[in-house]
Amino acid sequence: MWFEVLGPVRGRRDGVELPLGSPQQRVLLAVLLAAAGEPVATGVLSDVLWAGEPPPAAAATVQQYVSRLRRVAGPIGRTAAGYRLDVDSDLRRYRTFLDQARELAGAGRTEAAVDAYAAGLGLWTAPAGTGLPAHPVFADLNREHAAVLAEAADAALESGRGAVLAPVLDRAAGWHPYDEGLQARLLRTLAAAGRTTDALGHYRAARERLVGELGIEPGPLLRDAHRDVTAPAYVRPAQLPAPPATFTGRTAELARIDAIAGPRPLVLVGGLGGVGKTSLALHWAHRAAPRYPDGQLYVDLRGFAPSGVPLSPVEALHGFLEALGVPRANQPATLDGLAALYRTVLSGRRVLVLLDNARDDDQVRPLLPGTAGCAVLVTSRSYLGGLSVDEDARSVGLDVFRDADALGYLRSRLGAARVDAEPHAAAEIVRVCGGLPLALAICAAWAERSPAYTLATVVSELRRRDGLDAFATVNVGRDVRTVFSWSYRRLGADAAELFRRLGRHPGPDVALATAISAAGRTSSETLGLLGELTDAQLLSEFRPGRYAAHDLVRAYALEISSAGEEPLARILDHYLHSVIAGARLANPYRRQREPGPPAAGVVPYTPVDVPDAVAWFDAERENLGAALYAADRAGLDEYVWLLCWGMNGFLLDHLGRWDEAIPYARTALASARRRGDVWWRGYLHNVLGNCYHRGGDHERAHREWSLTAAVGREAGDPIRIAIGLGGMATTLTERDEWPDGDSIERAAGYADEMRALLAGIDRAGPPGRADGRTTHARDLIGFTYRLTALRVLHRTGDVAAAAAERAAGIAVHESIENWLQVRNGWQQIGRMREHAGDLDGAVEAFEKALPLGRTDEWITVELLTRLAGCHARLGHSGAAAHCRARALERLGGVYHPAADRLRAMLPPA
């Protein structure tokens, strides 16, 4: 016989749970078990049961409780000192382990003591007396539990065996949510177990709980633990580009930044393009870097890029968090989530952040740390007045060089002797450049190119080329195309052609594979041409195999590129065929759209497996989006639609990034409307329906799916009508809560209409997998059974009949070998059985679903989550813990809304 009090009070004989009676009887049993075989006086029992105010017949009532317990719990002895129960229990074993642990620790055998602590604490399944009214006996046990947890954690950390205790402490710390000492020890043991991301997540949760429920910030114990945990895991970034090799003047501006960067952690450097904002910021940042021992972050926000597409705060935060040691796969999907995690990682640290080339206030705000220990330097051509008003920023205005400073710059670049030898030519260069540092730098670089070039030669060339007209009137603007042409004209014909073609590239950087397709040459030939471009400083290889150009160089390349070469179509071909090849791997069950053969010489990237495809997509995600928008601007509508199709294979079907897919689908839908393409309109309304539904906006999803059906009716396409009807039904029945009867009946009505529409297509086709249209129709028919099965359950309450109805749909999906939908069918049977209270049947169905069609990771996690819940309710603690661990392993460090929802569904450990 076995009894438990370290959690719910229960007893078992030969594996069968004993009926222990009323809550009061269970409390009395708990008191006897807590005495561990020692007698407990009747008066003590009375005081516990009735909180010190026993009724007149308390002794008789206690005797009745004891008598009832004897029938199920065996002999409860009675002595003059009181009642005693001498049986095996989790509490007795726990205290045996505890005595062993303390004896071992006293003998200096700390490692063995930690094992004993872990074994004893592992017997706790929940707070003592869970499910019963609060009683002092349970409060005492729980206080003892918290103290022993702290004692064991200290021993584990001292002996370097925090990993041994981390699972026990991770499970139990939630039972003592306001014990900051215990929460601090949890952070340290998780870090010792290599689970730093989990430790940071626990800190965020503990802080939110303290602030939200008690209105207080964490105390020093928890703050110190957080600081210590993040210190070893923290990656010290050093992202500053090299400081300008030549820097002169700007003494007043540097002094002003020094004066305001201390008390004011946000400094704005403003001025027109090319005035030297970045050079000033980099020079100051390198000089000030020692004041910020936790590193430096840098990003070019591309606020005035020639493509017109600034870097989004989301992408900037992704890059910063990666530099700080948080892998992109573990980052949130939303801007708010990313900004919160960024502030958390930087909390308590001293980091210098340089935000270069910002477009507006909204681009900068999410990138501001939440701690005054960090300094932020922002450069922009715009006046960022909102930051001055709302964030107390201080501005440093940067003007063009005065003549003396401009001459000083030339002397520092070219040497004082060379400049002083030609004072009139130097003065003419300064005049033509108008004091603009970028123009001076270009002239100096040209003069440096060959020792034979005198400054008079440069002046003569300026005059011959109309004096670099872009620099002649600085206040109006500037255009450096003539200067860039000097580098361009030194290129060989093939490199010049590639340079022009890359000018049509819409994204921020170019991979080698993309350049090969743009060039239409072999890999070896293309590498040679790229090397020529980098030597000419028209490209830089910022990472092996990836190339980028300065904004002004890109603008120049775009200006001289010829539409007759059709480079954009070649680049779009590369991205289109690459993304569709990857999407086939990411979701092989999706009905495919073929883009036709690529242009001659275009070599798409062909991934070898799903991880390779996802890695490629992650690297090219920004370029793919830019390609889609470029195709839209150029009126290349079919590229727009097919790029959207290919990206959806990743964003919707594999990564669950439904919010990211919405703007692409909206752009493609506008294109389809302009062209009057009915099929794509229907498909894109369906995509938007899926995105909104998975994001929880069921009303908007219903509207999109109703438009899908409307497009189908317009085209006389029963399959498209059925897709829309099925989506509308989905919004009624597939939410977190179980659907009500009216929703089920409406959804099943849609299912009846779908079957009527599709019956003719089904009958006309051969058995099994047939042509794409017939197979699609059968897939949709199989889907309808998920709705009619709900109707059967709603109308009859007969879960077996409902499961049989759903099994008919599974058979349809099996006949066309759509194992993903077979999996969904078994999952629904499990949910219906779970809803009806048949937990064993639910477990059986979920376990059938688990190994089938594993292309959707979120379905796998949801199945594990539901299995864990069913096992927990059945009392299968081992199986529940196993499923819970598998689910948490997949959810570890992932911050998607879908992941948060599934975490909340998991039963407590």
mmCIF file with all atom_site columns, C-alpha atoms in Angstrom, residues 340-489:
data_model
loop_
_atom_site.group_PDB
_atom_site.id
_atom_site.type_symbol
_atom_site.label_atom_id
_atom_site.label_alt_id
_atom_site.label_comp_id
_atom_site.label_asym_id
_atom_site.label_entity_id
_atom_site.label_seq_id
_atom_site.pdbx_PDB_ins_code
_atom_site.Cartn_x
_atom_site.Cartn_y
_atom_site.Cartn_z
_atom_site.occupancy
_atom_site.B_iso_or_equiv
_atom_site.pdbx_formal_charge
_atom_site.auth_seq_id
_atom_site.auth_comp_id
_atom_site.auth_asym_id
_atom_site.auth_atom_id
_atom_site.pdbx_PDB_model_num
ATOM 1   C CA . ALA A 1 340 ? 10.996 43.794 -25.253 1.00 0.00 ? 340 ALA A CA 1
ATOM 2   C CA . LEU A 1 341 ? 13.519 40.971 -25.566 1.00 0.00 ? 341 LEU A CA 1
ATOM 3   C CA . TYR A 1 342 ? 16.171 43.427 -26.797 1.00 0.00 ? 342 TYR A CA 1
ATOM 4   C CA . ARG A 1 343 ? 15.620 45.680 -23.772 1.00 0.00 ? 343 ARG A CA 1
ATOM 5   C CA . THR A 1 344 ? 15.765 42.653 -21.472 1.00 0.00 ? 344 THR A CA 1
ATOM 6   C CA . VAL A 1 345 ? 19.075 41.422 -22.869 1.00 0.00 ? 345 VAL A CA 1
ATOM 7   C CA . LEU A 1 346 ? 20.602 44.908 -22.520 1.00 0.00 ? 346 LEU A CA 1
ATOM 8   C CA . SER A 1 347 ? 19.158 45.479 -19.038 1.00 0.00 ? 347 SER A CA 1
ATOM 9   C CA . GLY A 1 348 ? 21.879 46.514 -16.614 1.00 0.00 ? 348 GLY A CA 1
ATOM 10  C CA . ARG A 1 349 ? 24.557 46.664 -19.324 1.00 0.00 ? 349 ARG A CA 1
ATOM 11  C CA . ARG A 1 350 ? 26.637 49.447 -20.812 1.00 0.00 ? 350 ARG A CA 1
ATOM 12  C CA . VAL A 1 351 ? 26.497 49.155 -24.592 1.00 0.00 ? 351 VAL A CA 1
ATOM 13  C CA . LEU A 1 352 ? 27.077 51.785 -27.273 1.00 0.00 ? 352 LEU A CA 1
ATOM 14  C CA . VAL A 1 353 ? 24.465 51.634 -30.050 1.00 0.00 ? 353 VAL A CA 1
ATOM 15  C CA . LEU A 1 354 ? 25.061 53.439 -33.363 1.00 0.00 ? 354 LEU A CA 1
ATOM 16  C CA . LEU A 1 355 ? 21.980 53.747 -35.582 1.00 0.00 ? 355 LEU A CA 1
ATOM 17  C CA . ASP A 1 356 ? 23.190 55.058 -38.932 1.00 0.00 ? 356 ASP A CA 1
ATOM 18  C CA . ASN A 1 357 ? 21.113 56.681 -41.665 1.00 0.00 ? 357 ASN A CA 1
ATOM 19  C CA . ALA A 1 358 ? 17.733 56.676 -39.913 1.00 0.00 ? 358 ALA A CA 1
ATOM 20  C CA . ARG A 1 359 ? 14.641 57.679 -41.834 1.00 0.00 ? 359 ARG A CA 1
ATOM 21  C CA . ASP A 1 360 ? 12.224 58.780 -39.096 1.00 0.00 ? 360 ASP A CA 1
ATOM 22  C CA . ASP A 1 361 ? 11.342 58.572 -35.404 1.00 0.00 ? 361 ASP A CA 1
ATOM 23  C CA . ASP A 1 362 ? 9.329  55.364 -35.741 1.00 0.00 ? 362 ASP A CA 1
ATOM 24  C CA . GLN A 1 363 ? 12.272 53.514 -37.247 1.00 0.00 ? 363 GLN A CA 1
ATOM 25  C CA . VAL A 1 364 ? 14.450 54.433 -34.258 1.00 0.00 ? 364 VAL A CA 1
ATOM 26  C CA . ARG A 1 365 ? 12.136 54.113 -31.243 1.00 0.00 ? 365 ARG A CA 1
ATOM 27  C CA . PRO A 1 366 ? 12.014 50.285 -31.044 1.00 0.00 ? 366 PRO A CA 1
ATOM 28  C CA . LEU A 1 367 ? 15.834 50.188 -31.171 1.00 0.00 ? 367 LEU A CA 1
ATOM 29  C CA . LEU A 1 368 ? 16.323 52.247 -28.011 1.00 0.00 ? 368 LEU A CA 1
ATOM 30  C CA . PRO A 1 369 ? 17.556 50.265 -24.983 1.00 0.00 ? 369 PRO A CA 1
ATOM 31  C CA . GLY A 1 370 ? 15.558 50.520 -21.785 1.00 0.00 ? 370 GLY A CA 1
ATOM 32  C CA . THR A 1 371 ? 18.516 51.291 -19.530 1.00 0.00 ? 371 THR A CA 1
ATOM 33  C CA . ALA A 1 372 ? 20.362 54.567 -19.066 1.00 0.00 ? 372 ALA A CA 1
ATOM 34  C CA . GLY A 1 373 ? 23.675 52.709 -18.977 1.00 0.00 ? 373 GLY A CA 1
ATOM 35  C CA . CYS A 1 374 ? 23.592 52.428 -22.756 1.00 0.00 ? 374 CYS A CA 1
ATOM 36  C CA . ALA A 1 375 ? 24.270 55.302 -25.133 1.00 0.00 ? 375 ALA A CA 1
ATOM 37  C CA . VAL A 1 376 ? 22.621 55.656 -28.538 1.00 0.00 ? 376 VAL A CA 1
ATOM 38  C CA . LEU A 1 377 ? 24.033 57.722 -31.391 1.00 0.00 ? 377 LEU A CA 1
ATOM 39  C CA . VAL A 1 378 ? 21.682 58.277 -34.344 1.00 0.00 ? 378 VAL A CA 1
ATOM 40  C CA . THR A 1 379 ? 22.591 59.784 -37.721 1.00 0.00 ? 379 THR A CA 1
ATOM 41  C CA . SER A 1 380 ? 19.912 61.010 -40.092 1.00 0.00 ? 380 SER A CA 1
ATOM 42  C CA . ARG A 1 381 ? 19.202 63.440 -42.887 1.00 0.00 ? 381 ARG A CA 1
ATOM 43  C CA . SER A 1 382 ? 15.795 64.054 -41.310 1.00 0.00 ? 382 SER A CA 1
ATOM 44  C CA . TYR A 1 383 ? 14.995 66.173 -38.303 1.00 0.00 ? 383 TYR A CA 1
ATOM 45  C CA . LEU A 1 384 ? 13.902 63.621 -35.710 1.00 0.00 ? 384 LEU A CA 1
ATOM 46  C CA . GLY A 1 385 ? 11.868 66.051 -33.649 1.00 0.00 ? 385 GLY A CA 1
ATOM 47  C CA . GLY A 1 386 ? 9.685  63.376 -32.082 1.00 0.00 ? 386 GLY A CA 1
ATOM 48  C CA . LEU A 1 387 ? 12.715 61.852 -30.364 1.00 0.00 ? 387 LEU A CA 1
ATOM 49  C CA . SER A 1 388 ? 13.744 65.261 -29.064 1.00 0.00 ? 388 SER A CA 1
ATOM 50  C CA . VAL A 1 389 ? 10.302 65.831 -27.552 1.00 0.00 ? 389 VAL A CA 1
ATOM 51  C CA . ASP A 1 390 ? 9.398  62.338 -26.345 1.00 0.00 ? 390 ASP A CA 1
ATOM 52  C CA . GLU A 1 391 ? 12.787 60.758 -25.598 1.00 0.00 ? 391 GLU A CA 1
ATOM 53  C CA . ASP A 1 392 ? 14.685 63.866 -24.432 1.00 0.00 ? 392 ASP A CA 1
ATOM 54  C CA . ALA A 1 393 ? 17.229 63.445 -27.208 1.00 0.00 ? 393 ALA A CA 1
ATOM 55  C CA . ARG A 1 394 ? 19.882 66.106 -27.841 1.00 0.00 ? 394 ARG A CA 1
ATOM 56  C CA . SER A 1 395 ? 20.917 67.100 -31.353 1.00 0.00 ? 395 SER A CA 1
ATOM 57  C CA . VAL A 1 396 ? 24.250 67.869 -32.951 1.00 0.00 ? 396 VAL A CA 1
ATOM 58  C CA . GLY A 1 397 ? 23.877 69.646 -36.303 1.00 0.00 ? 397 GLY A CA 1
ATOM 59  C CA . LEU A 1 398 ? 26.615 68.984 -38.850 1.00 0.00 ? 398 LEU A CA 1
ATOM 60  C CA . ASP A 1 399 ? 27.374 71.534 -41.564 1.00 0.00 ? 399 ASP A CA 1
ATOM 61  C CA . VAL A 1 400 ? 29.795 71.433 -44.510 1.00 0.00 ? 400 VAL A CA 1
ATOM 62  C CA . PHE A 1 401 ? 33.499 72.048 -43.893 1.00 0.00 ? 401 PHE A CA 1
ATOM 63  C CA . ARG A 1 402 ? 34.756 75.581 -43.635 1.00 0.00 ? 402 ARG A CA 1
ATOM 64  C CA . ASP A 1 403 ? 37.537 76.291 -46.149 1.00 0.00 ? 403 ASP A CA 1
ATOM 65  C CA . ALA A 1 404 ? 40.274 75.830 -43.584 1.00 0.00 ? 404 ALA A CA 1
ATOM 66  C CA . ASP A 1 405 ? 38.885 72.455 -42.461 1.00 0.00 ? 405 ASP A CA 1
ATOM 67  C CA . ALA A 1 406 ? 38.419 71.347 -46.073 1.00 0.00 ? 406 ALA A CA 1
ATOM 68  C CA . LEU A 1 407 ? 42.062 72.153 -46.839 1.00 0.00 ? 407 LEU A CA 1
ATOM 69  C CA . GLY A 1 408 ? 43.038 70.367 -43.644 1.00 0.00 ? 408 GLY A CA 1
ATOM 70  C CA . TYR A 1 409 ? 41.162 67.296 -44.840 1.00 0.00 ? 409 TYR A CA 1
ATOM 71  C CA . LEU A 1 410 ? 43.003 67.316 -48.197 1.00 0.00 ? 410 LEU A CA 1
ATOM 72  C CA . ARG A 1 411 ? 46.335 67.768 -46.414 1.00 0.00 ? 411 ARG A CA 1
ATOM 73  C CA . SER A 1 412 ? 45.599 64.799 -44.104 1.00 0.00 ? 412 SER A CA 1
ATOM 74  C CA . ARG A 1 413 ? 44.643 62.614 -47.070 1.00 0.00 ? 413 ARG A CA 1
ATOM 75  C CA . LEU A 1 414 ? 47.239 63.637 -49.645 1.00 0.00 ? 414 LEU A CA 1
ATOM 76  C CA . GLY A 1 415 ? 50.040 64.932 -47.502 1.00 0.00 ? 415 GLY A CA 1
ATOM 77  C CA . ALA A 1 416 ? 50.770 68.521 -46.547 1.00 0.00 ? 416 ALA A CA 1
ATOM 78  C CA . ALA A 1 417 ? 53.680 68.832 -49.007 1.00 0.00 ? 417 ALA A CA 1
ATOM 79  C CA . ARG A 1 418 ? 51.556 67.828 -51.997 1.00 0.00 ? 418 ARG A CA 1
ATOM 80  C CA . VAL A 1 419 ? 48.659 70.180 -51.145 1.00 0.00 ? 419 VAL A CA 1
ATOM 81  C CA . ASP A 1 420 ? 50.841 73.090 -50.155 1.00 0.00 ? 420 ASP A CA 1
ATOM 82  C CA . ALA A 1 421 ? 52.779 72.734 -53.439 1.00 0.00 ? 421 ALA A CA 1
ATOM 83  C CA . GLU A 1 422 ? 49.590 73.525 -55.402 1.00 0.00 ? 422 GLU A CA 1
ATOM 84  C CA . PRO A 1 423 ? 47.634 76.009 -53.258 1.00 0.00 ? 423 PRO A CA 1
ATOM 85  C CA . HIS A 1 424 ? 45.554 77.386 -56.135 1.00 0.00 ? 424 HIS A CA 1
ATOM 86  C CA . ALA A 1 425 ? 44.508 73.943 -57.369 1.00 0.00 ? 425 ALA A CA 1
ATOM 87  C CA . ALA A 1 426 ? 43.699 72.844 -53.804 1.00 0.00 ? 426 ALA A CA 1
ATOM 88  C CA . ALA A 1 427 ? 41.581 75.964 -53.267 1.00 0.00 ? 427 ALA A CA 1
ATOM 89  C CA . GLU A 1 428 ? 39.737 75.282 -56.527 1.00 0.00 ? 428 GLU A CA 1
ATOM 90  C CA . ILE A 1 429 ? 38.943 71.723 -55.443 1.00 0.00 ? 429 ILE A CA 1
ATOM 91  C CA . VAL A 1 430 ? 37.611 73.049 -52.145 1.00 0.00 ? 430 VAL A CA 1
ATOM 92  C CA . ARG A 1 431 ? 35.490 75.598 -53.983 1.00 0.00 ? 431 ARG A CA 1
ATOM 93  C CA . VAL A 1 432 ? 34.014 73.115 -56.462 1.00 0.00 ? 432 VAL A CA 1
ATOM 94  C CA . CYS A 1 433 ? 33.298 70.591 -53.720 1.00 0.00 ? 433 CYS A CA 1
ATOM 95  C CA . GLY A 1 434 ? 31.610 73.280 -51.641 1.00 0.00 ? 434 GLY A CA 1
ATOM 96  C CA . GLY A 1 435 ? 33.066 71.865 -48.435 1.00 0.00 ? 435 GLY A CA 1
ATOM 97  C CA . LEU A 1 436 ? 31.090 68.620 -48.787 1.00 0.00 ? 436 LEU A CA 1
ATOM 98  C CA . PRO A 1 437 ? 33.232 65.857 -47.193 1.00 0.00 ? 437 PRO A CA 1
ATOM 99  C CA . LEU A 1 438 ? 31.970 63.135 -49.555 1.00 0.00 ? 438 LEU A CA 1
ATOM 100 C CA . ALA A 1 439 ? 32.957 65.185 -52.605 1.00 0.00 ? 439 ALA A CA 1
ATOM 101 C CA . LEU A 1 440 ? 36.352 65.964 -51.105 1.00 0.00 ? 440 LEU A CA 1
ATOM 102 C CA . ALA A 1 441 ? 36.916 62.306 -50.312 1.00 0.00 ? 441 ALA A CA 1
ATOM 103 C CA . ILE A 1 442 ? 36.142 61.287 -53.881 1.00 0.00 ? 442 ILE A CA 1
ATOM 104 C CA . CYS A 1 443 ? 38.518 63.901 -55.288 1.00 0.00 ? 443 CYS A CA 1
ATOM 105 C CA . ALA A 1 444 ? 41.247 62.875 -52.843 1.00 0.00 ? 444 ALA A CA 1
ATOM 106 C CA . ALA A 1 445 ? 40.808 59.207 -53.738 1.00 0.00 ? 445 ALA A CA 1
ATOM 107 C CA . TRP A 1 446 ? 41.095 60.054 -57.427 1.00 0.00 ? 446 TRP A CA 1
ATOM 108 C CA . ALA A 1 447 ? 44.278 62.029 -56.815 1.00 0.00 ? 447 ALA A CA 1
ATOM 109 C CA . GLU A 1 448 ? 45.674 59.141 -54.748 1.00 0.00 ? 448 GLU A CA 1
ATOM 110 C CA . ARG A 1 449 ? 45.036 56.615 -57.485 1.00 0.00 ? 449 ARG A CA 1
ATOM 111 C CA . SER A 1 450 ? 48.168 57.557 -59.383 1.00 0.00 ? 450 SER A CA 1
ATOM 112 C CA . PRO A 1 451 ? 51.230 59.493 -58.189 1.00 0.00 ? 451 PRO A CA 1
ATOM 113 C CA . ALA A 1 452 ? 51.315 61.083 -61.643 1.00 0.00 ? 452 ALA A CA 1
ATOM 114 C CA . TYR A 1 453 ? 48.059 62.908 -60.960 1.00 0.00 ? 453 TYR A CA 1
ATOM 115 C CA . THR A 1 454 ? 48.699 66.450 -59.781 1.00 0.00 ? 454 THR A CA 1
ATOM 116 C CA . LEU A 1 455 ? 45.972 68.517 -58.146 1.00 0.00 ? 455 LEU A CA 1
ATOM 117 C CA . ALA A 1 456 ? 45.998 70.649 -61.275 1.00 0.00 ? 456 ALA A CA 1
ATOM 118 C CA . THR A 1 457 ? 45.178 67.478 -63.240 1.00 0.00 ? 457 THR A CA 1
ATOM 119 C CA . VAL A 1 458 ? 42.214 66.863 -60.943 1.00 0.00 ? 458 VAL A CA 1
ATOM 120 C CA . VAL A 1 459 ? 41.032 70.450 -61.385 1.00 0.00 ? 459 VAL A CA 1
ATOM 121 C CA . SER A 1 460 ? 41.415 70.174 -65.154 1.00 0.00 ? 460 SER A CA 1
ATOM 122 C CA . GLU A 1 461 ? 39.367 66.978 -65.142 1.00 0.00 ? 461 GLU A CA 1
ATOM 123 C CA . LEU A 1 462 ? 36.723 68.626 -62.980 1.00 0.00 ? 462 LEU A CA 1
ATOM 124 C CA . ARG A 1 463 ? 36.399 71.440 -65.470 1.00 0.00 ? 463 ARG A CA 1
ATOM 125 C CA . ARG A 1 464 ? 36.440 69.117 -68.447 1.00 0.00 ? 464 ARG A CA 1
ATOM 126 C CA . ARG A 1 465 ? 33.681 67.027 -66.910 1.00 0.00 ? 465 ARG A CA 1
ATOM 127 C CA . ASP A 1 466 ? 31.630 70.096 -66.124 1.00 0.00 ? 466 ASP A CA 1
ATOM 128 C CA . GLY A 1 467 ? 33.177 70.445 -62.697 1.00 0.00 ? 467 GLY A CA 1
ATOM 129 C CA . LEU A 1 468 ? 31.394 67.557 -60.892 1.00 0.00 ? 468 LEU A CA 1
ATOM 130 C CA . ASP A 1 469 ? 28.114 69.405 -61.234 1.00 0.00 ? 469 ASP A CA 1
ATOM 131 C CA . ALA A 1 470 ? 26.617 67.353 -58.436 1.00 0.00 ? 470 ALA A CA 1
ATOM 132 C CA . PHE A 1 471 ? 28.920 69.117 -55.974 1.00 0.00 ? 471 PHE A CA 1
ATOM 133 C CA . ALA A 1 472 ? 28.654 72.600 -57.448 1.00 0.00 ? 472 ALA A CA 1
ATOM 134 C CA . THR A 1 473 ? 25.413 73.473 -55.625 1.00 0.00 ? 473 THR A CA 1
ATOM 135 C CA . VAL A 1 474 ? 25.375 71.633 -52.320 1.00 0.00 ? 474 VAL A CA 1
ATOM 136 C CA . ASN A 1 475 ? 22.168 73.202 -50.999 1.00 0.00 ? 475 ASN A CA 1
ATOM 137 C CA . VAL A 1 476 ? 20.117 71.775 -53.853 1.00 0.00 ? 476 VAL A CA 1
ATOM 138 C CA . GLY A 1 477 ? 21.498 68.264 -53.607 1.00 0.00 ? 477 GLY A CA 1
ATOM 139 C CA . ARG A 1 478 ? 24.261 66.177 -55.071 1.00 0.00 ? 478 ARG A CA 1
ATOM 140 C CA . ASP A 1 479 ? 24.871 63.513 -57.709 1.00 0.00 ? 479 ASP A CA 1
ATOM 141 C CA . VAL A 1 480 ? 28.141 61.609 -57.797 1.00 0.00 ? 480 VAL A CA 1
ATOM 142 C CA . ARG A 1 481 ? 27.483 59.701 -60.986 1.00 0.00 ? 481 ARG A CA 1
ATOM 143 C CA . THR A 1 482 ? 30.430 61.318 -62.770 1.00 0.00 ? 482 THR A CA 1
ATOM 144 C CA . VAL A 1 483 ? 32.815 60.376 -59.985 1.00 0.00 ? 483 VAL A CA 1
ATOM 145 C CA . PHE A 1 484 ? 31.565 56.815 -59.861 1.00 0.00 ? 484 PHE A CA 1
ATOM 146 C CA . SER A 1 485 ? 31.922 56.656 -63.629 1.00 0.00 ? 485 SER A CA 1
ATOM 147 C CA . TRP A 1 486 ? 35.683 56.991 -63.201 1.00 0.00 ? 486 TRP A CA 1
ATOM 148 C CA . SER A 1 487 ? 35.735 53.642 -61.409 1.00 0.00 ? 487 SER A CA 1
ATOM 149 C CA . TYR A 1 488 ? 33.146 52.151 -63.705 1.00 0.00 ? 488 TYR A CA 1
ATOM 150 C CA . ARG A 1 489 ? 35.038 53.023 -66.884 1.00 0.00 ? 489 ARG A CA 1
#
